[in-house]
C-alpha positions as MATLAB code, in Angstrom:
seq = 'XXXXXXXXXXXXXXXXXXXXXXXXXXXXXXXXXXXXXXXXXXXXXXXXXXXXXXXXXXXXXXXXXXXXXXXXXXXXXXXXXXXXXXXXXXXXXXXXXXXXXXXXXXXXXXXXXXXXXXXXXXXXXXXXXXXXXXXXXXXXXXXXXXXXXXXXXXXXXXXXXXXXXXXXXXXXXXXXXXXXXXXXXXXXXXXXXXXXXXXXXXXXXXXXXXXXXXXXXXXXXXXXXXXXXXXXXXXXXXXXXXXXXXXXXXXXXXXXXXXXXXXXXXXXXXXXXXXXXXXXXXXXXXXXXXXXXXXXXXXXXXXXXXXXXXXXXXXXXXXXXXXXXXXXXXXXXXXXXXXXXXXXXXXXXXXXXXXXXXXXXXXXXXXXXXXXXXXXXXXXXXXXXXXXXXXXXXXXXXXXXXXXXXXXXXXXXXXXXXXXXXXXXXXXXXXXXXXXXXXXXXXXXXXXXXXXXXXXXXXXXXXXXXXXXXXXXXXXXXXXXXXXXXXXXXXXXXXXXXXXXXXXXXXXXXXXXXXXXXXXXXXXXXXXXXXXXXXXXXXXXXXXXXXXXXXXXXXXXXXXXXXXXXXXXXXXXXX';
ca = [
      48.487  123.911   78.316;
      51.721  123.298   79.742;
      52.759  120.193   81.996;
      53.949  121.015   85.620;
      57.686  119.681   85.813;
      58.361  117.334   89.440;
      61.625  119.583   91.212;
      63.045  116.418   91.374;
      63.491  115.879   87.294;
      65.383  119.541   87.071;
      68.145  118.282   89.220;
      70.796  116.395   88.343;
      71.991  115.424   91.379;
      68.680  113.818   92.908;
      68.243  111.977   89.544;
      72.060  110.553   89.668;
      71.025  109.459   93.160;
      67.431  107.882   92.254;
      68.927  105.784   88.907;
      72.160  104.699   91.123;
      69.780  102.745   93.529;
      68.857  100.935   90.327;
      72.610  100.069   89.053;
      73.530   96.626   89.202;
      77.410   96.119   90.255;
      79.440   92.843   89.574;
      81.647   93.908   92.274;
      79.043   94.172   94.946;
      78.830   91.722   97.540;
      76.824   88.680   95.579;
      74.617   88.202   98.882;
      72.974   91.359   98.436;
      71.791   90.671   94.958;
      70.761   88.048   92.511;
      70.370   87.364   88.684;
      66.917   88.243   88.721;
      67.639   91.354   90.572;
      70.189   92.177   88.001;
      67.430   91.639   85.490;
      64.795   93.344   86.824;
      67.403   96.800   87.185;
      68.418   96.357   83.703;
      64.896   96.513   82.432;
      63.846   99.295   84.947;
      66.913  101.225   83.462;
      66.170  100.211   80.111;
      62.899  101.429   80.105;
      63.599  104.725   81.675;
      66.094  105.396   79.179;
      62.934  105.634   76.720;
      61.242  108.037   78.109;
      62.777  111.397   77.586;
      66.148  113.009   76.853;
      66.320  113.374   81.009;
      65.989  110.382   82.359;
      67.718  108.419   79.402;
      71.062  110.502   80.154;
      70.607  109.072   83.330;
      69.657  105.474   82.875;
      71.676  104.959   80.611;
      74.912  106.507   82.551;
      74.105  103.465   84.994;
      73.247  100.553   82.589;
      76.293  101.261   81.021;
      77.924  101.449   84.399;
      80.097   98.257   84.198;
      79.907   95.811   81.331;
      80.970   92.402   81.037;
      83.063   92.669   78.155;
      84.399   95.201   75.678;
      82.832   93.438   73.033;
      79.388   94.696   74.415;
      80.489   98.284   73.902;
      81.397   97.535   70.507;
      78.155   95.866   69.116;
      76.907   99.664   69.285;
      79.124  100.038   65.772;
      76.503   98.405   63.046;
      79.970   96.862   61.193;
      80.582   94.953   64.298;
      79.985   91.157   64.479;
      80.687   88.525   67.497;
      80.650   85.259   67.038;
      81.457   81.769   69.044;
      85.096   80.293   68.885;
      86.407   77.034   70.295;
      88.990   76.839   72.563;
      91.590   74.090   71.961;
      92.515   72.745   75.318;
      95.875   70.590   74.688;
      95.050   67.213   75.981;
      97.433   67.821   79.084;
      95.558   70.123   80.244;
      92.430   68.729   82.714;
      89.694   71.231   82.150;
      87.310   72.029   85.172;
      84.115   71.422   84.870;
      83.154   75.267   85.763;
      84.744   76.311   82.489;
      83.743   76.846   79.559;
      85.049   75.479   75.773;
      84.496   78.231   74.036;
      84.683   82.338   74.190;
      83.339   85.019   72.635;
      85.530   86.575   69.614;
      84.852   88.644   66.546;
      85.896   89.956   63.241;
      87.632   92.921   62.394;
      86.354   96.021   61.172;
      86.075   95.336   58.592;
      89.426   93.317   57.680;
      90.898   90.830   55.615;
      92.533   87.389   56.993;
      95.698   85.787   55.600;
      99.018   84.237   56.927;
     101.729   86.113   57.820;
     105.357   85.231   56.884;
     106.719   85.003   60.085;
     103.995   83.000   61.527;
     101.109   80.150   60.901;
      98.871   82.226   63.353;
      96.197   83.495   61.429;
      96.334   87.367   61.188;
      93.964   90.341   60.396;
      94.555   93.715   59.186;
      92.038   96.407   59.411;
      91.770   98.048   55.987;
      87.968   99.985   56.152;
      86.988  103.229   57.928;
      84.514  103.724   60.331;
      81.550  106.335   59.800;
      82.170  109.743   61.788;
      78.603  109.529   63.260;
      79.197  105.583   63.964;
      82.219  106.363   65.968;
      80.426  109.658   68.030;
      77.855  107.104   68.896;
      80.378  105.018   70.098;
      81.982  108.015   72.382;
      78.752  108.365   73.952;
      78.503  104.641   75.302;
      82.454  103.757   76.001;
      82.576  107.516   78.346;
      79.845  106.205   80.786;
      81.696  102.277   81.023;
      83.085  102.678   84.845;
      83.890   98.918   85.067;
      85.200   96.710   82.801;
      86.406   92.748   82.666;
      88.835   91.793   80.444;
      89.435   87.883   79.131;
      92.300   87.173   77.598;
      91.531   85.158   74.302;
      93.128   81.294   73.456;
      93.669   82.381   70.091;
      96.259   84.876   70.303;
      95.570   88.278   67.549;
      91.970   87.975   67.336;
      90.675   90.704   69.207;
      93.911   92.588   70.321;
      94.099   94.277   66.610;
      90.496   95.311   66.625;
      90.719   97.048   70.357;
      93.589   98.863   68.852;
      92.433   99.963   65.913;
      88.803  101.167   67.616;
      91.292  103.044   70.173;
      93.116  104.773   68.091;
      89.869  106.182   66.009;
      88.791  107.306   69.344;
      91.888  108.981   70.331;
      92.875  107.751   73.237;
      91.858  104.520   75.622;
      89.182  102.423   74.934;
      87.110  103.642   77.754;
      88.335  106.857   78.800;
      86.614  106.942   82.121;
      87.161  103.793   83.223;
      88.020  103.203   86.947;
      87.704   99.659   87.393;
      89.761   97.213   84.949;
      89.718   93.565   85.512;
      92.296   91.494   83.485;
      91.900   87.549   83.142;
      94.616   85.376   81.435;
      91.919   82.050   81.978;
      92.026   81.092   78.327;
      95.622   81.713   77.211;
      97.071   78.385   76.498;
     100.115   79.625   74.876;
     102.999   82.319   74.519;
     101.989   84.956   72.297;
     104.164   88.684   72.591;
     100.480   90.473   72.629;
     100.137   88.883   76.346;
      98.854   91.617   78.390;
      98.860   94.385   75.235;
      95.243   94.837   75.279;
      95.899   96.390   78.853;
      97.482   99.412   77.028;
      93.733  100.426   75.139;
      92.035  100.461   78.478;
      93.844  102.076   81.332;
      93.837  105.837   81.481;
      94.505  108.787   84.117;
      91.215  107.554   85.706;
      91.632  103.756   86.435;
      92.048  103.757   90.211;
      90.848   99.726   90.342;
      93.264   97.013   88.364;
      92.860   92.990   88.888;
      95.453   91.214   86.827;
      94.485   87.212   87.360;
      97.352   84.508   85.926;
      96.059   81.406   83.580;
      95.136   78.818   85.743;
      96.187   76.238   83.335;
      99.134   77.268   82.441;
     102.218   75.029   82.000;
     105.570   75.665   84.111;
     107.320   75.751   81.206;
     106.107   78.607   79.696;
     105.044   80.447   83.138;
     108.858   82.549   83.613;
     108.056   83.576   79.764;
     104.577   84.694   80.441;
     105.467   86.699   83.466;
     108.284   88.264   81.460;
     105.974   89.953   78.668;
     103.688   90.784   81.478;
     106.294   92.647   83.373;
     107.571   94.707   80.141;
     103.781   96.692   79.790;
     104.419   97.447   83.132;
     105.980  100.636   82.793;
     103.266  101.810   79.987;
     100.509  101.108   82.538;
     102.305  103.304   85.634;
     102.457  106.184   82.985;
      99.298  105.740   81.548;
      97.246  105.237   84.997;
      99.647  107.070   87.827;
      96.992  107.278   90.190;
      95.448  103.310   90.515;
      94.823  102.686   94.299;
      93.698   99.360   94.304;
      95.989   96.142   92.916;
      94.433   92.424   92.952;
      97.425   90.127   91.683;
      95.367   86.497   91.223;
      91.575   85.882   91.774;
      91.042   85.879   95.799;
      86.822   86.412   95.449;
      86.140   83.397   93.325;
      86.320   79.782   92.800;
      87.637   79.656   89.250;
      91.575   79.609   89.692;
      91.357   80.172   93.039;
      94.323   77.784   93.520;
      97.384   79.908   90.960;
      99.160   82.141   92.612;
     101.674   84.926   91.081;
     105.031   85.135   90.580;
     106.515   87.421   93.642;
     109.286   89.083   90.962;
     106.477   89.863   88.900;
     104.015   90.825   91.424;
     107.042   93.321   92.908;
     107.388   95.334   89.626;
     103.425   95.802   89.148;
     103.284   97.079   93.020;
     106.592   99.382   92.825;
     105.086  100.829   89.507;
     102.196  102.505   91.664;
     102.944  104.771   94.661;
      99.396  105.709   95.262;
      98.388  102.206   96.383;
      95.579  102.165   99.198;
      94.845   98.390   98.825;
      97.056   95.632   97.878;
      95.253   91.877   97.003;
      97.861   89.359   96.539;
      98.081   85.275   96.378;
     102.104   84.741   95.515;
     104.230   81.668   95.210;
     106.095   82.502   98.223;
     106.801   85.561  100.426;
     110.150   87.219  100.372;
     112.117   90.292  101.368;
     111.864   91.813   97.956;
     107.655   91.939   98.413;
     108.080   93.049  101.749;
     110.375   96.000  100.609;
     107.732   96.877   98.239;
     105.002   96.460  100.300;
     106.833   99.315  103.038;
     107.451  101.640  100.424;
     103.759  102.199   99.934;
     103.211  105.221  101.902;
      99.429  104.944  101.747;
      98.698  101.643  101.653;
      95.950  100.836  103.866;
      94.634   97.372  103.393;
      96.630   93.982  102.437;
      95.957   90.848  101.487;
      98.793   88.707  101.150;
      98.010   84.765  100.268;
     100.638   82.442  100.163;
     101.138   78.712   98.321;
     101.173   75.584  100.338;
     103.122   74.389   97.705;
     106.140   76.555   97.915;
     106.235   76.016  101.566;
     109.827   75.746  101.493;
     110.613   78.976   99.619;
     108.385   80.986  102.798;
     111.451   82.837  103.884;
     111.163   86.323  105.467;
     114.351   87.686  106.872;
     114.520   88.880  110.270;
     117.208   91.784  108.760;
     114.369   93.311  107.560;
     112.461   95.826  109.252;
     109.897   98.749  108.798;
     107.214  100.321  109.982;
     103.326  100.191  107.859;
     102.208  104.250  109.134;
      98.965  103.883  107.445;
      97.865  100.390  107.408;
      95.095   99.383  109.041;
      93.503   96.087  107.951;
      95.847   92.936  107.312;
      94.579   90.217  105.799;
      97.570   87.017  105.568;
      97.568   83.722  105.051;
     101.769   82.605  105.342;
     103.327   79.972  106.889;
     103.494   80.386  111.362;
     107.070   81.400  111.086;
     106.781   84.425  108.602;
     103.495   85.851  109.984;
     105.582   85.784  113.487;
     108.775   87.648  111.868;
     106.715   89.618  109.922;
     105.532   90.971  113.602;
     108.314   91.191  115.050;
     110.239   92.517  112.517;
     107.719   95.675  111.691;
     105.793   98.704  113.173;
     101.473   98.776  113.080;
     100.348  102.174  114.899;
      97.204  102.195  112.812;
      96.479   98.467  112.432;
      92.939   98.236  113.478;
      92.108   94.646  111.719;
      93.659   91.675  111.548;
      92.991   88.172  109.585;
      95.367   85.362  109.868;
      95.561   81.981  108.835;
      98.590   79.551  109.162;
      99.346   77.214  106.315;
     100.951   75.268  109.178;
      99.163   72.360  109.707;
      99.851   71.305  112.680;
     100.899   73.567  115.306;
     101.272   73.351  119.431;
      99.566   75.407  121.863;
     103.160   77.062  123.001;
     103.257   78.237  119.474;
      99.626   79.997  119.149;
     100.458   82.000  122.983;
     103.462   83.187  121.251;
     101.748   84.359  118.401;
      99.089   86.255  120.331;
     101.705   87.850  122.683;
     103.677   89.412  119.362;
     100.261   90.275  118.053;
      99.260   91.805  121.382;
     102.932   93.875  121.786;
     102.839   95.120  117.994;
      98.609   96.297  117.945;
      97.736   96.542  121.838;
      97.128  100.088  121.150;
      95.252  100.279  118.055;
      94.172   96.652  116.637;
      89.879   96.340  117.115;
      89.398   93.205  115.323;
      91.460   90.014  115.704;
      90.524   86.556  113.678;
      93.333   84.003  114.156;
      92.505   80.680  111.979;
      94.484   77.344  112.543;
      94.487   73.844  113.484;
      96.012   72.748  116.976;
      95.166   69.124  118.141;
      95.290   69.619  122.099;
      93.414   70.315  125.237;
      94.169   73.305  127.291;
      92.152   75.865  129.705;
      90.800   79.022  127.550;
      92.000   81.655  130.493;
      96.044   80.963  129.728;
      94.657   80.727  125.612;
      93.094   84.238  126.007;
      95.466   85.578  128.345;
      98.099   86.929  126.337;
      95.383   89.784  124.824;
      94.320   90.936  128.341;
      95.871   94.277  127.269;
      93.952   94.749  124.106;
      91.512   96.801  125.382;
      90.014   98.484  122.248;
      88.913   94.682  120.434;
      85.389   94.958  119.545;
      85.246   91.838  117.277;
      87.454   88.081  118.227;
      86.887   85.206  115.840;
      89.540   82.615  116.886;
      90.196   78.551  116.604;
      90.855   77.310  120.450;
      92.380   74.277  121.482;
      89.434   71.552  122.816;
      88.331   72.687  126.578;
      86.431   72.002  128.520;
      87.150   74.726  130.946;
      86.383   78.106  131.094;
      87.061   79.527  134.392;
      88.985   82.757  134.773;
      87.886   83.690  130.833;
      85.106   86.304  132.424;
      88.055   88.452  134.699;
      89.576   88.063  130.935;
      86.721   89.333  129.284;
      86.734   92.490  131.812;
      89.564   93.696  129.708;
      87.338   93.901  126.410;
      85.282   96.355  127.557;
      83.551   97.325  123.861;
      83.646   94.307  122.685;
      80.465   93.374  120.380;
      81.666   89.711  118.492;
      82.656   86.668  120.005;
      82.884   83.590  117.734;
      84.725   80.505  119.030;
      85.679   77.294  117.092;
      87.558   74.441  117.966;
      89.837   72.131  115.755;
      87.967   69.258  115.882;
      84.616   67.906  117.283;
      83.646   70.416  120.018;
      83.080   69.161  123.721;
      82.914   72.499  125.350;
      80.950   74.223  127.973;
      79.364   76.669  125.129;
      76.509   78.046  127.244;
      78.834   79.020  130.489;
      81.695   80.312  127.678;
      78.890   82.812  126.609;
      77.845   83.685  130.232;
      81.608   84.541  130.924;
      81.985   86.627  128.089;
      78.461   88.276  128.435;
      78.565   89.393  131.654;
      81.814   91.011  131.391;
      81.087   92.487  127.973;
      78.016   94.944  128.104;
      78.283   95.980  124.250;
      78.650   92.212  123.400;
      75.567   91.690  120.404;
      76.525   88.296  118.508;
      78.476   85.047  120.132;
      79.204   82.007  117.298;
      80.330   79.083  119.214;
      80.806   75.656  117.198;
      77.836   73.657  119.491;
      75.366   74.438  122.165;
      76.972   72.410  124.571;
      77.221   72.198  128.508;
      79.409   69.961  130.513;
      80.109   68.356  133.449;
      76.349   69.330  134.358;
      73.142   71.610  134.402;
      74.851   74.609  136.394;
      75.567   77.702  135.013;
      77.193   80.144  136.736;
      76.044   83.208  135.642;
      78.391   86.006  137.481;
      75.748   88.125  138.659;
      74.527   88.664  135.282;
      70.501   89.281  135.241;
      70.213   90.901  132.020;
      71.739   92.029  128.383;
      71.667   93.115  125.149;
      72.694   90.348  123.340;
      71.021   90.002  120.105;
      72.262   86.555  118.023;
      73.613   83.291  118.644;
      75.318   81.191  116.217;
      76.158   77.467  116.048;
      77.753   75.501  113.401;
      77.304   71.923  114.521;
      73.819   71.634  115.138;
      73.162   67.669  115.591;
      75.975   66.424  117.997;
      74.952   67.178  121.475;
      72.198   65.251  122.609;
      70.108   66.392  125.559;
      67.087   65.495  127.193;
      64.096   67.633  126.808;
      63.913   68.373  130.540;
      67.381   69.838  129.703;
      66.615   72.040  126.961;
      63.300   73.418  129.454;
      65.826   73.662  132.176;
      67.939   76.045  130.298;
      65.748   77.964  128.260;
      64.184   79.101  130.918;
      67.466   80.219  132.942;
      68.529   81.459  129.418;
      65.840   83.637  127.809;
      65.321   86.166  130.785;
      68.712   86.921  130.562;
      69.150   87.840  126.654;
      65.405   89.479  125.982;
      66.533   90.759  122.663;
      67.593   87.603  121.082;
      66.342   87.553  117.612;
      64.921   84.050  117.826;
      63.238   83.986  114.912;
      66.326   84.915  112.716;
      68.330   82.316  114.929;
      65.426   79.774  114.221;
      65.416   80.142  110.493;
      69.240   79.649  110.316;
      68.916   76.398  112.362;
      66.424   75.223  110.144;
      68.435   75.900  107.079;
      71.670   73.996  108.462;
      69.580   71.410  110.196;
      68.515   69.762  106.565;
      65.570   68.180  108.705;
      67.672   66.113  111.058;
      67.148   65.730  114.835;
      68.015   69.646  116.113;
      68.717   70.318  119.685;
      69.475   73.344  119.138;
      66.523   74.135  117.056;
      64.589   73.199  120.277;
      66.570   74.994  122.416;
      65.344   77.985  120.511;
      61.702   76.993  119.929;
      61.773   76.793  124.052;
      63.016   79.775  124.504;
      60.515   81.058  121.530;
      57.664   79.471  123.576;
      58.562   81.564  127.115;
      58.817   84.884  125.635;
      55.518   84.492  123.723;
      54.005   82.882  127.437;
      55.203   86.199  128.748;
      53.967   88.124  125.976;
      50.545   86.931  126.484;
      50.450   87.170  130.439;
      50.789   91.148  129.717;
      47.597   92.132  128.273;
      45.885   89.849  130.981;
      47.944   91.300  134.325;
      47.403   94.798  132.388;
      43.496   94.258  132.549;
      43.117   92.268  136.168;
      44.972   95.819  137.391;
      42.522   97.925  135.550;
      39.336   95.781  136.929;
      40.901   96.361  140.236;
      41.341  100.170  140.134;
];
């Protein structure tokens, strides 16, 4: 009696889909997921992969997906062993807590250990053969790695010799279909002419993804030397991976080194090398002519981020000589000095710009300065830019109509996040607002300790802006009284309001009644009970005003929800 077969498990491409809902990605945003998630898919993968020949293929095509380390790939060879090193930190050197002492290393396969001539590093030759059928098995695991991270070892010709050895049995790179390599130098303490080698067993014709991240530790000394024998695989990585897209030149996601930046010379040769590049993820010592060259001779580069050092605040020099035009770009993402984001605006062409991120390393800047800024932004993107976040620190006290004024002609922004000088006037921003007509995010914050009319600042925008859904405004504040003037507005779509400092106006209950219920008929769709849990979760128990101001409103709308049924069955009785 034969077993009916599900559609589904005869198709390849429904299974791909099912198992890729169960793949757990490093890369993916870390909100979305946790360890235990990450768990529970690896189990769920693992045990489909024992099921039959169908679904293993499968599971085990996404468990394999991306790995933490190469070593992982190897433990599939039964000669292979991994073992626990120490890592020597010179006494210099002030080690973070976050790190680690030691790494993960291992013998080769197998080899023999002695001292080389020319050197008191200890060396190892590989002088054994691997089993045929050891080394297919292999094949089968390294063709389904898609991601990859690399760290580079403290003890330099440990691992390198293995990885080359393994690559060359296999023919070719280490993991032949990899897309996504992700090289960190954390643990290198010292020169070693193998810097950056084991690059040249990984990349291959399908890498489209590379993240090269400097040692955070590193002395200045030895930092020229290091970038040197980076910059000479260079050309070995452009022919063996023409077509990478996507360049991250020191770690912008995470904590850990967060604070080294790249040397510019260095980070112009790896960029140059590529002319496929779609996205470009930079934090450099300083921002020059030469990476601007680069950057315009990218003809399909479509995102940048481009992170400067406060350090090297001097060396911020950007040519006004130099000019060009970014055809395809259309998300900027910079964080320079005021004076090079403004020539860098004025100096170049953005027809497809459609966001823009800015913050000035500046700290300290006048209000003259920011309208100048916004009236080059507003020239150079009028016609194309959507989103617009301008991040700074400005000590001063001006009207938000002449702030806002100089992007009355953006007409196509649909998102503004933007620090404002202290107000505490508003009027004329709603005949500003007119000009945003799909506008859907308004956030607001102020350089110091707000004083603002927040509740009439969201009126103005509101009733201008019909599409407007979320407003993030630093307080819930209202000054010099209780009026709001509310611009004929009776009722809209809005859906959240955020604060960030939830404690520092004080109002009187009466207050918070007063306003609720002018407030709540207005914005119907409010999700109060998202708003409520965020203000609970920020509030860390302490006296919340706006927390009541939301329980208020929370207490009308369920008032009204209640009077329904009853007016629903007094009209029924009636008929």
């Amino acid at each position: 009696m034969s077993t009916a077969v599900h559609r589904a498990l005869t198709c390849d491409d429904v299974l791909d889909e099912i198992f890729s809902h169960l793949r757990f990605e490093i890369t993916c945003d870390i909100d979305q997921f946790t360890y235990i998630d990450a768990g529970l898919s690896r189990k769920a993968l693992r045990s489909a992969a024992l099921v039959n020949k169908t679904l293993s293929y499968h599971a085990l095509n996404n468990l394999w997906w991306e790995i933490p380390s190469e070593s992982i790939a190897l433990k599939v060879l039964p000669v292979f062993q991994a073992y626990r090193i120490d890592i020597n930190y010179p006494e210099e050197i002030e080690v973070p807590d976050r790190w680690g002492n030691e790494e993960e290393s291992y013998v080769s396969i197998p080899c023999h250990c002695y001292l080389h001539s020319a050197s008191s590093q200890e060396r190892q030759l590989i002088n054994g053969e691997i089993l045929t059928q050891d080394l297919d098995r292999l094949r089968q695991y390294t063709t389904r790695v898609r991601s990859v991270r690399i760290v580079e070892e403290a003890q330099p010709d440990v691992r390198l010799p293995v990885i080359q050895y393994i690559s060359a049995q296999l023919g070719g790179s280490l993991f032949p279909n990899l897309v996504r390599l992700e090289w960190n130098a954390a643990n290198v303490l010292s020169l070693t002419a193998n810097v950056g080698r084991v690059l040249l067993c990984m990349v291959g014709s399908n890498l489209r993804t590379l993240l090269l991240y400097p040692p955070p530790c590193f002395s200045e000394r030895f930092e020229a030397f290091f970038y040197l024998q980076l910059s000479n695989i260079v050309p070995v990585v452009a022919v063996g991976s023409q077509r990478i897209q996507e360049v991250e030149l020191a770690n912008l996601s995470w904590d850990e080194g967060a604070d080294k930046t790249w040397d510019p010379m260095c980070a112009v040769q790896f960029i140059s090398a590529f002319k496929h590049l779609k996205t470009v993820r930079a934090k450099l010592h300083y921002f020059n002519n030469a990476v601007l060259s680069v950057l315009l001779s990218l003809p399909y580069l479509a995102i940048l981020q481009l992170f400067t050092n406060t350090d090297e605040d001097d060396r911020n020099i950007l040519s006004r000589g130099m000019q060009g035009c970014f055809r395809s770009l259309h998300t900027l993402d910079v964080q320079l000095m005021h004076s090079v984001t403004m020539t860098l605006f004025q100096t170049c062409e953005w027809p497809a710009l459609r966001v823009l991120h800015t913050s000035f390393l500046d700290l300290n800047y006048g209000p003259c300065l920011i309208d100048a800024f916004l009236e080059v932004v507003a020239a150079a993107t009028s016609q194309s830019l959507t989103e617009l976040d301008v991040f700074g620190h400005c000590d001063c006290d001006i009207p938000l109509a002449p702030f806002f004024s100089p992007l009355r002609s953006m007409h196509l922004l649909r998102s503004i996040e933007i620090v404002v000088p202290l107000s505490s006037t508003c009027a004329g921003l709603h005949d500003i607002a007119l000009n945003w007509p799909s506008l859907e995010t308004f956030k607001l914050k102020t350089s110091s300790q707000p004083n603002h009319n927040s509740l009439q600042i969201l009126l103005e925008v509101a009733a201008a802006c019909p599409r407007l859904r979320m407003v993030g405004l630093d307080s819930l504040g209202l000054l010099p009284s209780l009026h709001l003037h509310l611009h004929g507005l009776s009722t809209h779509n809005l859906q959240r309001i955020e604060t960030s400092y939830l404690e520092w106006i004080d109002w009187p209950s009466d207050d918070i009644k007063y306003l609720a219920a002018q407030i709540e008929p207005i914005f119907p769709k409010l999700e109060l009970q998202k708003m409520k849990c965020l203000a609970q979760e920020r509030g860390s128990g302490r006296r919340n005003h706006w927390l009541s101001f939301i329980n208020e409103m929370n207490r009308i709308r369920q008032t009204k929800t209640l009077r329904l049924p009853a007016a629903s069955d007094k009209a029924l009785a009636s008929a």
